Amino acid sequence: MALDYKIWADFYTALKRSCCVFAWGIASALPSQGAANDESTERAFVEFLTRADYENANFYLQNGLVTPERLDTGAIFYNIIHAAYWQQLTSKTQAITTLHGYLQALKPFDMDQEVTCGQYGNDSQTCVLLHDLVTGAPANVIAVFADLGLDLNKLYPGRPPATYDVIDRLGAQYSISDIQTLSQKGMIFGDEPYDPATLAAHREHNNTMRIQPVRNVAARRPPQMPHNYLSIPQFNFMDALAVALGNPWSSAQVESSARDDTLCRYITFLAPQMTPSFDYLRFVLGNKNEFRAAQIGERKRSGNRTYEPFPASCVALIEGMAQNHGNLTDVIALFGARGDVEMARWLLSLQAPQTIPAQGPAQTQEPQNTE
């Protein structure tokens, strides 16, 4: 019996060791807190969110494969907006609201945050959702983001106020009604200052080839600026509108004409309320080759549509600028030097007539009495 007991004891010891080895193998196969959120696992989790497959995304959370504390939920939200919803923003507002609520519950984030969105040359580039949206997203969609907490007046270093991107597209992608919609959501139009140097450097990069996911923002070059802009401490809202008017929109003539018309109407409306910081007349005429006397009243055809190269509202605006100009003779001389006599003659016709001091009736001298 002693021998039998020893055999049983050895067998038990061996069995216990094998169980420990087996248990260690199972434990090593299960996810640990330290191993969670590795790059490939997080990428798979985000892919399910991109598809709005929250059931499978929850699997990663329930089993510890992803820990919310280690997620950059703001960047995830930004990237999914561009990857999955940007081309259908109007019809996807409910899906965007659901995604926002889901990610906020995992780890609160600020939609106003700057997101590292790729490389431009040797520099990391940052993007912000607000400035992406105002490059053409419908105003009612921007309003949805505002309702979710997006600050429409947020200022970022090196970027002009987002209002500039709206007014730069006024008449092409946005309307006066859209400005009213955004104003109702708190966006300020009129009181915001614009730093001229920041505005001069403002541009949008279309980084389709450099950025993942694709950022759906059309390229836009820095605006042409008044020659003396660096000597001006800050621009007001009407100054920014004049800068927008003086910069061409696109080669699409019908669209450009509609934009010019809307901008001219809006500037005319605001003119009594604000004082220009630079010479609007010289700047606009120097950059808008369509604004010429020869084009007044002209209508042209593009495909099955007609347009005015020099819209009537802009003719009226230029007339008003000329009639109130402090040194119109210099502008007239500029066009005379270019050989554009018709333009010079038109501007001359707008010049306020010089006033001649009124003289009283001639005094007759009474003849002296010599007697």
mmCIF file of C-alpha atoms in Angstrom:
data_model
loop_
_atom_site.group_PDB
_atom_site.id
_atom_site.type_symbol
_atom_site.label_atom_id
_atom_site.label_comp_id
_atom_site.label_asym_id
_atom_site.label_seq_id
_atom_site.Cartn_x
_atom_site.Cartn_y
_atom_site.Cartn_z
ATOM 1 C CA MET A 1 0.000 0.000 0.000
ATOM 2 C CA ALA A 2 2.902 2.389 0.654
ATOM 3 C CA LEU A 3 4.110 1.948 -2.949
ATOM 4 C CA ASP A 4 0.631 2.622 -4.281
ATOM 5 C CA TYR A 5 0.374 5.797 -2.221
ATOM 6 C CA LYS A 6 3.736 7.072 -3.559
ATOM 7 C CA ILE A 7 2.642 6.460 -7.155
ATOM 8 C CA TRP A 8 -0.593 8.374 -6.524
ATOM 9 C CA ALA A 9 1.294 11.264 -4.889
ATOM 10 C CA ASP A 10 3.674 11.575 -7.856
ATOM 11 C CA PHE A 11 0.758 11.488 -10.266
ATOM 12 C CA TYR A 12 -1.044 14.222 -8.317
ATOM 13 C CA THR A 13 2.041 16.447 -8.279
ATOM 14 C CA ALA A 14 2.478 16.060 -12.041
ATOM 15 C CA LEU A 15 -1.206 16.782 -12.624
ATOM 16 C CA LYS A 16 -1.023 19.918 -10.493
ATOM 17 C CA ARG A 17 1.973 21.186 -12.443
ATOM 18 C CA SER A 18 0.249 20.569 -15.775
ATOM 19 C CA CYS A 19 -2.836 22.421 -14.573
ATOM 20 C CA CYS A 20 -0.717 25.416 -13.607
ATOM 21 C CA VAL A 21 0.936 25.439 -17.011
ATOM 22 C CA PHE A 22 -2.460 25.178 -18.718
ATOM 23 C CA ALA A 23 -3.914 27.964 -16.582
ATOM 24 C CA TRP A 24 -0.920 30.218 -17.306
ATOM 25 C CA GLY A 25 -1.459 29.606 -21.011
ATOM 26 C CA ILE A 26 -5.098 30.683 -20.775
ATOM 27 C CA ALA A 27 -4.195 33.781 -18.745
ATOM 28 C CA SER A 28 -1.558 34.835 -21.245
ATOM 29 C CA ALA A 29 -4.063 34.531 -24.079
ATOM 30 C CA LEU A 30 -6.578 36.866 -22.398
ATOM 31 C CA PRO A 31 -6.209 40.627 -22.906
ATOM 32 C CA SER A 32 -4.478 42.501 -20.116
ATOM 33 C CA GLN A 33 -4.934 46.148 -19.213
ATOM 34 C CA GLY A 34 -1.426 46.884 -20.417
ATOM 35 C CA ALA A 35 -1.929 45.188 -23.778
ATOM 36 C CA ALA A 36 -5.249 46.886 -24.547
ATOM 37 C CA ASN A 37 -5.480 49.610 -27.201
ATOM 38 C CA ASP A 38 -2.617 48.421 -29.352
ATOM 39 C CA GLU A 39 -2.658 50.132 -32.730
ATOM 40 C CA SER A 40 -4.219 47.349 -34.780
ATOM 41 C CA THR A 41 -6.896 46.616 -32.179
ATOM 42 C CA GLU A 42 -7.867 50.252 -31.869
ATOM 43 C CA ARG A 43 -7.956 50.553 -35.657
ATOM 44 C CA ALA A 44 -10.383 47.608 -35.830
ATOM 45 C CA PHE A 45 -12.541 49.185 -33.120
ATOM 46 C CA VAL A 46 -12.648 52.514 -34.994
ATOM 47 C CA GLU A 47 -13.500 50.696 -38.225
ATOM 48 C CA PHE A 48 -16.653 49.306 -36.617
ATOM 49 C CA LEU A 49 -17.555 52.815 -35.415
ATOM 50 C CA THR A 50 -17.012 54.128 -38.946
ATOM 51 C CA ARG A 51 -19.597 51.597 -40.142
ATOM 52 C CA ALA A 52 -21.908 52.571 -37.252
ATOM 53 C CA ASP A 53 -21.665 48.932 -36.073
ATOM 54 C CA TYR A 54 -21.899 49.669 -32.372
ATOM 55 C CA GLU A 55 -22.685 46.069 -31.402
ATOM 56 C CA ASN A 56 -19.307 44.801 -32.601
ATOM 57 C CA ALA A 57 -17.561 47.933 -31.301
ATOM 58 C CA ASN A 58 -18.990 47.173 -27.855
ATOM 59 C CA PHE A 59 -17.332 43.753 -27.954
ATOM 60 C CA TYR A 60 -13.929 45.452 -27.727
ATOM 61 C CA LEU A 61 -15.038 47.445 -24.695
ATOM 62 C CA GLN A 62 -16.807 44.615 -22.881
ATOM 63 C CA ASN A 63 -13.800 42.317 -23.179
ATOM 64 C CA GLY A 64 -11.126 44.838 -22.304
ATOM 65 C CA LEU A 65 -9.598 44.940 -25.755
ATOM 66 C CA VAL A 66 -9.999 48.737 -25.774
ATOM 67 C CA THR A 67 -9.979 51.003 -22.736
ATOM 68 C CA PRO A 68 -11.846 54.318 -23.169
ATOM 69 C CA GLU A 69 -9.341 56.295 -21.073
ATOM 70 C CA ARG A 70 -6.646 55.716 -23.685
ATOM 71 C CA LEU A 71 -8.754 56.767 -26.673
ATOM 72 C CA ASP A 72 -8.478 60.161 -28.374
ATOM 73 C CA THR A 73 -12.219 60.359 -28.885
ATOM 74 C CA GLY A 74 -12.015 63.871 -30.371
ATOM 75 C CA ALA A 75 -9.653 62.736 -33.125
ATOM 76 C CA ILE A 76 -11.763 59.618 -33.727
ATOM 77 C CA PHE A 77 -14.876 61.779 -34.136
ATOM 78 C CA TYR A 78 -13.111 64.147 -36.541
ATOM 79 C CA ASN A 79 -11.680 61.330 -38.659
ATOM 80 C CA ILE A 80 -14.950 59.420 -38.906
ATOM 81 C CA ILE A 81 -16.816 62.593 -39.939
ATOM 82 C CA HIS A 82 -14.474 62.939 -42.906
ATOM 83 C CA ALA A 83 -14.171 59.238 -43.729
ATOM 84 C CA ALA A 84 -17.814 58.211 -43.489
ATOM 85 C CA TYR A 85 -20.159 61.196 -43.490
ATOM 86 C CA TRP A 86 -18.655 64.202 -45.269
ATOM 87 C CA GLN A 87 -20.160 63.510 -48.676
ATOM 88 C CA GLN A 88 -23.613 63.035 -47.133
ATOM 89 C CA LEU A 89 -23.624 65.495 -44.256
ATOM 90 C CA THR A 90 -27.214 66.641 -44.782
ATOM 91 C CA SER A 91 -28.658 63.132 -44.642
ATOM 92 C CA LYS A 92 -26.310 61.889 -41.910
ATOM 93 C CA THR A 93 -26.943 64.372 -39.124
ATOM 94 C CA GLN A 94 -28.705 61.745 -36.979
ATOM 95 C CA ALA A 95 -25.836 59.288 -37.443
ATOM 96 C CA ILE A 96 -23.382 62.053 -36.509
ATOM 97 C CA THR A 97 -25.413 62.855 -33.394
ATOM 98 C CA THR A 98 -25.394 59.165 -32.408
ATOM 99 C CA LEU A 99 -21.626 58.895 -32.930
ATOM 100 C CA HIS A 100 -21.053 62.051 -30.900
ATOM 101 C CA GLY A 101 -23.138 60.741 -27.995
ATOM 102 C CA TYR A 102 -21.416 57.341 -28.069
ATOM 103 C CA LEU A 103 -17.901 58.799 -27.997
ATOM 104 C CA GLN A 104 -18.779 61.425 -25.385
ATOM 105 C CA ALA A 105 -20.043 58.625 -23.113
ATOM 106 C CA LEU A 106 -16.761 56.733 -23.536
ATOM 107 C CA LYS A 107 -14.517 59.726 -22.879
ATOM 108 C CA PRO A 108 -15.683 63.377 -23.058
ATOM 109 C CA PHE A 109 -14.015 65.436 -25.779
ATOM 110 C CA ASP A 110 -14.060 68.966 -27.138
ATOM 111 C CA MET A 111 -15.147 69.326 -30.747
ATOM 112 C CA ASP A 112 -13.185 72.573 -30.870
ATOM 113 C CA GLN A 113 -9.852 70.786 -30.372
ATOM 114 C CA GLU A 114 -7.105 70.923 -32.985
ATOM 115 C CA VAL A 115 -6.442 67.515 -34.522
ATOM 116 C CA THR A 116 -3.163 66.343 -36.006
ATOM 117 C CA CYS A 117 -4.324 65.412 -39.464
ATOM 118 C CA GLY A 118 -1.196 64.662 -41.453
ATOM 119 C CA GLN A 119 2.033 66.044 -42.791
ATOM 120 C CA TYR A 120 2.571 69.037 -45.029
ATOM 121 C CA GLY A 121 6.210 69.016 -46.075
ATOM 122 C CA ASN A 122 8.215 68.352 -42.928
ATOM 123 C CA ASP A 123 5.617 69.794 -40.585
ATOM 124 C CA SER A 124 2.739 68.111 -38.843
ATOM 125 C CA GLN A 125 -0.498 69.737 -39.899
ATOM 126 C CA THR A 126 -3.373 70.439 -37.570
ATOM 127 C CA CYS A 127 -6.999 70.688 -38.633
ATOM 128 C CA VAL A 128 -10.089 71.939 -36.850
ATOM 129 C CA LEU A 129 -13.619 70.808 -37.496
ATOM 130 C CA LEU A 130 -15.100 74.320 -37.463
ATOM 131 C CA HIS A 131 -12.894 75.610 -40.284
ATOM 132 C CA ASP A 132 -13.486 72.452 -42.303
ATOM 133 C CA LEU A 133 -17.239 72.859 -41.999
ATOM 134 C CA VAL A 134 -17.305 76.508 -43.113
ATOM 135 C CA THR A 135 -15.605 75.648 -46.395
ATOM 136 C CA GLY A 136 -18.949 74.536 -47.779
ATOM 137 C CA ALA A 137 -20.976 72.403 -45.357
ATOM 138 C CA PRO A 138 -24.642 73.484 -45.438
ATOM 139 C CA ALA A 139 -25.581 76.037 -42.789
ATOM 140 C CA ASN A 140 -28.265 73.757 -41.321
ATOM 141 C CA VAL A 141 -25.624 71.045 -40.845
ATOM 142 C CA ILE A 142 -23.251 73.490 -39.130
ATOM 143 C CA ALA A 143 -26.206 74.379 -36.902
ATOM 144 C CA VAL A 144 -26.468 70.705 -35.857
ATOM 145 C CA PHE A 145 -22.802 70.698 -34.822
ATOM 146 C CA ALA A 146 -23.412 73.942 -32.907
ATOM 147 C CA ASP A 147 -26.253 72.241 -31.052
ATOM 148 C CA LEU A 148 -23.815 69.444 -30.139
ATOM 149 C CA GLY A 149 -21.426 71.980 -28.631
ATOM 150 C CA LEU A 150 -19.224 73.294 -31.463
ATOM 151 C CA ASP A 151 -18.140 76.884 -30.738
ATOM 152 C CA LEU A 152 -18.745 78.834 -33.959
ATOM 153 C CA ASN A 153 -16.667 81.768 -32.689
ATOM 154 C CA LYS A 154 -13.628 79.794 -31.562
ATOM 155 C CA LEU A 155 -10.363 81.513 -32.512
ATOM 156 C CA TYR A 156 -7.237 79.528 -33.346
ATOM 157 C CA PRO A 157 -3.657 80.789 -33.591
ATOM 158 C CA GLY A 158 -2.717 81.504 -37.189
ATOM 159 C CA ARG A 159 -6.308 81.314 -38.468
ATOM 160 C CA PRO A 160 -8.756 84.162 -39.138
ATOM 161 C CA PRO A 161 -12.258 83.936 -37.647
ATOM 162 C CA ALA A 162 -14.340 81.236 -39.321
ATOM 163 C CA THR A 163 -16.720 83.959 -40.476
ATOM 164 C CA TYR A 164 -14.225 84.874 -43.205
ATOM 165 C CA ASP A 165 -14.624 81.476 -44.855
ATOM 166 C CA VAL A 166 -18.387 82.000 -44.835
ATOM 167 C CA ILE A 167 -18.328 85.493 -46.383
ATOM 168 C CA ASP A 168 -15.644 84.416 -48.862
ATOM 169 C CA ARG A 169 -18.226 81.924 -50.193
ATOM 170 C CA LEU A 170 -21.202 84.254 -49.921
ATOM 171 C CA GLY A 171 -23.305 83.995 -53.055
ATOM 172 C CA ALA A 172 -21.524 80.824 -54.167
ATOM 173 C CA GLN A 173 -22.004 78.328 -51.336
ATOM 174 C CA TYR A 174 -23.682 80.463 -48.679
ATOM 175 C CA SER A 175 -26.498 83.010 -48.737
ATOM 176 C CA ILE A 176 -27.635 85.914 -46.585
ATOM 177 C CA SER A 177 -30.250 83.524 -45.203
ATOM 178 C CA ASP A 178 -27.444 81.146 -44.188
ATOM 179 C CA ILE A 179 -25.744 83.980 -42.310
ATOM 180 C CA GLN A 180 -28.998 84.525 -40.444
ATOM 181 C CA THR A 181 -29.184 80.797 -39.617
ATOM 182 C CA LEU A 182 -25.624 80.772 -38.271
ATOM 183 C CA SER A 183 -26.219 84.016 -36.361
ATOM 184 C CA GLN A 184 -29.142 82.378 -34.604
ATOM 185 C CA LYS A 185 -26.722 79.660 -33.466
ATOM 186 C CA GLY A 186 -24.410 82.273 -31.978
ATOM 187 C CA MET A 187 -21.967 82.976 -34.816
ATOM 188 C CA ILE A 188 -20.937 86.628 -34.702
ATOM 189 C CA PHE A 189 -20.970 88.585 -37.972
ATOM 190 C CA GLY A 190 -20.001 92.226 -37.668
ATOM 191 C CA ASP A 191 -18.177 92.749 -34.380
ATOM 192 C CA GLU A 192 -15.244 90.390 -34.882
ATOM 193 C CA PRO A 193 -11.821 91.882 -35.724
ATOM 194 C CA TYR A 194 -9.551 90.383 -38.392
ATOM 195 C CA ASP A 195 -5.772 90.465 -38.133
ATOM 196 C CA PRO A 196 -4.538 91.533 -41.614
ATOM 197 C CA ALA A 197 -1.317 89.460 -41.491
ATOM 198 C CA THR A 198 -3.232 86.334 -40.448
ATOM 199 C CA LEU A 199 -5.787 86.909 -43.199
ATOM 200 C CA ALA A 200 -3.002 87.381 -45.768
ATOM 201 C CA ALA A 201 -1.540 83.979 -44.854
ATOM 202 C CA HIS A 202 -4.890 82.180 -44.791
ATOM 203 C CA ARG A 203 -5.233 79.285 -47.156
ATOM 204 C CA GLU A 204 -6.833 75.864 -47.365
ATOM 205 C CA HIS A 205 -4.768 72.869 -48.417
ATOM 206 C CA ASN A 206 -6.416 69.992 -50.208
ATOM 207 C CA ASN A 207 -4.349 67.221 -48.658
ATOM 208 C CA THR A 208 -6.028 64.318 -50.371
ATOM 209 C CA MET A 209 -2.649 62.810 -51.275
ATOM 210 C CA ARG A 210 -1.010 63.489 -47.926
ATOM 211 C CA ILE A 211 -3.601 62.825 -45.295
ATOM 212 C CA GLN A 212 -5.450 59.779 -44.022
ATOM 213 C CA PRO A 213 -8.359 59.733 -43.863
ATOM 214 C CA VAL A 214 -9.045 62.032 -46.803
ATOM 215 C CA ARG A 215 -9.877 65.563 -45.672
ATOM 216 C CA ASN A 216 -12.552 66.861 -47.993
ATOM 217 C CA VAL A 217 -11.599 70.521 -48.164
ATOM 218 C CA ALA A 218 -11.144 72.350 -51.458
ATOM 219 C CA ALA A 219 -7.844 74.120 -52.027
ATOM 220 C CA ARG A 220 -7.931 77.923 -51.718
ATOM 221 C CA ARG A 221 -4.957 80.222 -52.163
ATOM 222 C CA PRO A 222 -4.128 83.071 -49.770
ATOM 223 C CA PRO A 223 -6.128 86.187 -50.642
ATOM 224 C CA GLN A 224 -4.722 89.204 -52.435
ATOM 225 C CA MET A 225 -4.448 92.053 -49.943
ATOM 226 C CA PRO A 226 -4.393 95.866 -50.078
ATOM 227 C CA HIS A 227 -0.864 97.170 -50.646
ATOM 228 C CA ASN A 228 -0.739 98.815 -47.203
ATOM 229 C CA TYR A 229 -2.339 96.024 -45.164
ATOM 230 C CA LEU A 230 0.664 95.602 -42.840
ATOM 231 C CA SER A 231 0.256 99.193 -41.640
ATOM 232 C CA ILE A 232 -3.365 98.568 -40.601
ATOM 233 C CA PRO A 233 -3.733 97.281 -37.001
ATOM 234 C CA GLN A 234 -6.909 95.320 -37.721
ATOM 235 C CA PHE A 235 -9.670 94.946 -40.274
ATOM 236 C CA ASN A 236 -13.343 95.257 -39.479
ATOM 237 C CA PHE A 237 -16.065 93.063 -40.926
ATOM 238 C CA MET A 238 -16.669 95.278 -43.962
ATOM 239 C CA ASP A 239 -12.919 95.332 -44.680
ATOM 240 C CA ALA A 240 -12.978 91.526 -44.759
ATOM 241 C CA LEU A 241 -15.938 91.625 -47.166
ATOM 242 C CA ALA A 242 -14.027 94.003 -49.445
ATOM 243 C CA VAL A 243 -11.031 91.634 -49.405
ATOM 244 C CA ALA A 244 -13.350 88.766 -50.357
ATOM 245 C CA LEU A 245 -14.891 90.808 -53.193
ATOM 246 C CA GLY A 246 -11.452 91.728 -54.535
ATOM 247 C CA ASN A 247 -10.406 88.097 -54.808
ATOM 248 C CA PRO A 248 -11.677 85.892 -57.626
ATOM 249 C CA TRP A 249 -13.764 82.906 -56.662
ATOM 250 C CA SER A 250 -13.391 80.431 -59.498
ATOM 251 C CA SER A 251 -13.210 80.115 -63.258
ATOM 252 C CA ALA A 252 -16.945 79.324 -63.305
ATOM 253 C CA GLN A 253 -18.245 82.663 -64.596
ATOM 254 C CA VAL A 254 -21.901 82.171 -63.664
ATOM 255 C CA GLU A 255 -20.985 81.258 -60.088
ATOM 256 C CA SER A 256 -18.488 84.096 -59.797
ATOM 257 C CA SER A 257 -21.049 86.613 -61.023
ATOM 258 C CA ALA A 258 -23.601 85.422 -58.462
ATOM 259 C CA ARG A 259 -20.983 85.709 -55.721
ATOM 260 C CA ASP A 260 -20.010 89.239 -56.794
ATOM 261 C CA ASP A 261 -23.653 90.293 -56.868
ATOM 262 C CA THR A 262 -24.323 89.028 -53.326
ATOM 263 C CA LEU A 263 -21.138 90.516 -51.890
ATOM 264 C CA CYS A 264 -21.840 93.896 -53.494
ATOM 265 C CA ARG A 265 -25.367 93.959 -52.100
ATOM 266 C CA TYR A 266 -24.130 93.030 -48.630
ATOM 267 C CA ILE A 267 -21.330 95.626 -48.620
ATOM 268 C CA THR A 268 -23.787 98.305 -49.795
ATOM 269 C CA PHE A 269 -26.098 97.368 -46.921
ATOM 270 C CA LEU A 270 -23.284 97.603 -44.347
ATOM 271 C CA ALA A 271 -21.571 100.703 -45.765
ATOM 272 C CA PRO A 272 -23.396 103.264 -43.579
ATOM 273 C CA GLN A 273 -22.519 101.266 -40.441
ATOM 274 C CA MET A 274 -18.727 100.857 -40.798
ATOM 275 C CA THR A 275 -15.718 102.906 -41.832
ATOM 276 C CA PRO A 276 -13.272 101.517 -44.448
ATOM 277 C CA SER A 277 -9.709 100.887 -43.266
ATOM 278 C CA PHE A 278 -8.213 101.023 -46.764
ATOM 279 C CA ASP A 279 -8.994 102.241 -50.284
ATOM 280 C CA TYR A 280 -11.760 99.838 -51.385
ATOM 281 C CA LEU A 281 -12.123 101.401 -54.841
ATOM 282 C CA ARG A 282 -8.471 101.068 -55.831
ATOM 283 C CA PHE A 283 -8.227 97.561 -54.338
ATOM 284 C CA VAL A 284 -11.372 96.131 -55.931
ATOM 285 C CA LEU A 285 -10.830 97.692 -59.367
ATOM 286 C CA GLY A 286 -7.190 96.620 -59.291
ATOM 287 C CA ASN A 287 -8.145 92.974 -58.767
ATOM 288 C CA LYS A 288 -11.458 92.582 -60.602
ATOM 289 C CA ASN A 289 -10.852 92.829 -64.333
ATOM 290 C CA GLU A 290 -14.563 92.273 -64.969
ATOM 291 C CA PHE A 291 -15.447 95.530 -63.214
ATOM 292 C CA ARG A 292 -14.925 97.794 -66.204
ATOM 293 C CA ALA A 293 -17.029 100.466 -67.924
ATOM 294 C CA ALA A 294 -17.138 98.370 -71.113
ATOM 295 C CA GLN A 295 -18.967 95.611 -69.181
ATOM 296 C CA ILE A 296 -21.739 97.766 -67.708
ATOM 297 C CA GLY A 297 -25.107 96.362 -68.747
ATOM 298 C CA GLU A 298 -23.516 93.414 -70.571
ATOM 299 C CA ARG A 299 -25.018 89.947 -70.314
ATOM 300 C CA LYS A 300 -23.169 86.862 -71.472
ATOM 301 C CA ARG A 301 -24.082 83.237 -71.928
ATOM 302 C CA SER A 302 -22.371 80.239 -70.404
ATOM 303 C CA GLY A 303 -24.000 76.986 -71.504
ATOM 304 C CA ASN A 304 -27.720 77.438 -71.002
ATOM 305 C CA ARG A 305 -27.313 80.187 -68.386
ATOM 306 C CA THR A 306 -26.672 83.919 -68.621
ATOM 307 C CA TYR A 307 -24.718 86.132 -66.273
ATOM 308 C CA GLU A 308 -23.503 89.698 -65.834
ATOM 309 C CA PRO A 309 -19.697 90.079 -65.752
ATOM 310 C CA PHE A 310 -20.220 93.383 -63.915
ATOM 311 C CA PRO A 311 -23.467 92.932 -61.963
ATOM 312 C CA ALA A 312 -25.712 95.954 -61.583
ATOM 313 C CA SER A 313 -25.354 95.841 -57.781
ATOM 314 C CA CYS A 314 -21.573 96.096 -58.192
ATOM 315 C CA VAL A 315 -21.892 98.958 -60.659
ATOM 316 C CA ALA A 316 -23.915 100.836 -58.035
ATOM 317 C CA LEU A 317 -21.349 99.967 -55.335
ATOM 318 C CA ILE A 318 -18.401 101.210 -57.419
ATOM 319 C CA GLU A 319 -20.307 104.389 -58.269
ATOM 320 C CA GLY A 320 -20.867 105.017 -54.570
ATOM 321 C CA MET A 321 -17.200 104.367 -53.777
ATOM 322 C CA ALA A 322 -16.107 106.749 -56.535
ATOM 323 C CA GLN A 323 -18.467 109.522 -55.505
ATOM 324 C CA ASN A 324 -17.183 109.357 -51.931
ATOM 325 C CA HIS A 325 -13.523 108.863 -52.808
ATOM 326 C CA GLY A 326 -11.066 111.367 -51.402
ATOM 327 C CA ASN A 327 -8.636 111.203 -54.311
ATOM 328 C CA LEU A 328 -10.508 109.918 -57.339
ATOM 329 C CA THR A 329 -8.198 111.799 -59.715
ATOM 330 C CA ASP A 330 -5.398 109.321 -58.920
ATOM 331 C CA VAL A 331 -7.633 106.357 -59.751
ATOM 332 C CA ILE A 332 -8.692 108.005 -63.011
ATOM 333 C CA ALA A 333 -5.029 108.622 -63.872
ATOM 334 C CA LEU A 334 -4.281 104.961 -63.186
ATOM 335 C CA PHE A 335 -6.705 103.826 -65.881
ATOM 336 C CA GLY A 336 -5.579 106.570 -68.207
ATOM 337 C CA ALA A 337 -2.026 105.251 -67.921
ATOM 338 C CA ARG A 338 -3.304 101.803 -68.865
ATOM 339 C CA GLY A 339 -5.002 103.166 -71.972
ATOM 340 C CA ASP A 340 -8.488 102.339 -70.685
ATOM 341 C CA VAL A 341 -10.017 105.654 -71.680
ATOM 342 C CA GLU A 342 -13.579 104.350 -71.389
ATOM 343 C CA MET A 343 -13.032 103.423 -67.731
ATOM 344 C CA ALA A 344 -11.244 106.684 -66.972
ATOM 345 C CA ARG A 345 -14.075 108.650 -68.634
ATOM 346 C CA TRP A 346 -16.720 106.765 -66.628
ATOM 347 C CA LEU A 347 -14.936 107.425 -63.338
ATOM 348 C CA LEU A 348 -14.521 111.077 -64.329
ATOM 349 C CA SER A 349 -18.277 111.305 -64.867
ATOM 350 C CA LEU A 350 -18.756 110.145 -61.280
ATOM 351 C CA GLN A 351 -16.466 112.756 -59.824
ATOM 352 C CA ALA A 352 -18.301 115.261 -57.685
ATOM 353 C CA PRO A 353 -18.421 118.597 -59.472
ATOM 354 C CA GLN A 354 -16.182 121.207 -57.974
ATOM 355 C CA THR A 355 -18.145 123.823 -56.164
ATOM 356 C CA ILE A 356 -17.539 127.469 -57.108
ATOM 357 C CA PRO A 357 -18.082 129.927 -54.262
ATOM 358 C CA ALA A 358 -21.265 131.925 -54.798
ATOM 359 C CA GLN A 359 -20.746 135.578 -55.566
ATOM 360 C CA GLY A 360 -23.125 138.384 -54.759
ATOM 361 C CA PRO A 361 -24.388 140.919 -57.360
ATOM 362 C CA ALA A 362 -21.770 143.281 -58.708
ATOM 363 C CA GLN A 363 -21.484 146.482 -56.718
ATOM 364 C CA THR A 364 -21.794 149.715 -58.699
ATOM 365 C CA GLN A 365 -19.813 152.655 -57.483
ATOM 366 C CA GLU A 366 -21.800 155.773 -56.819
ATOM 367 C CA PRO A 367 -20.496 158.759 -58.779
ATOM 368 C CA GLN A 368 -18.849 161.251 -56.525
ATOM 369 C CA ASN A 369 -20.352 164.682 -56.300
ATOM 370 C CA THR A 370 -17.669 167.158 -57.319
ATOM 371 C CA GLU A 371 -19.751 170.113 -56.723
#
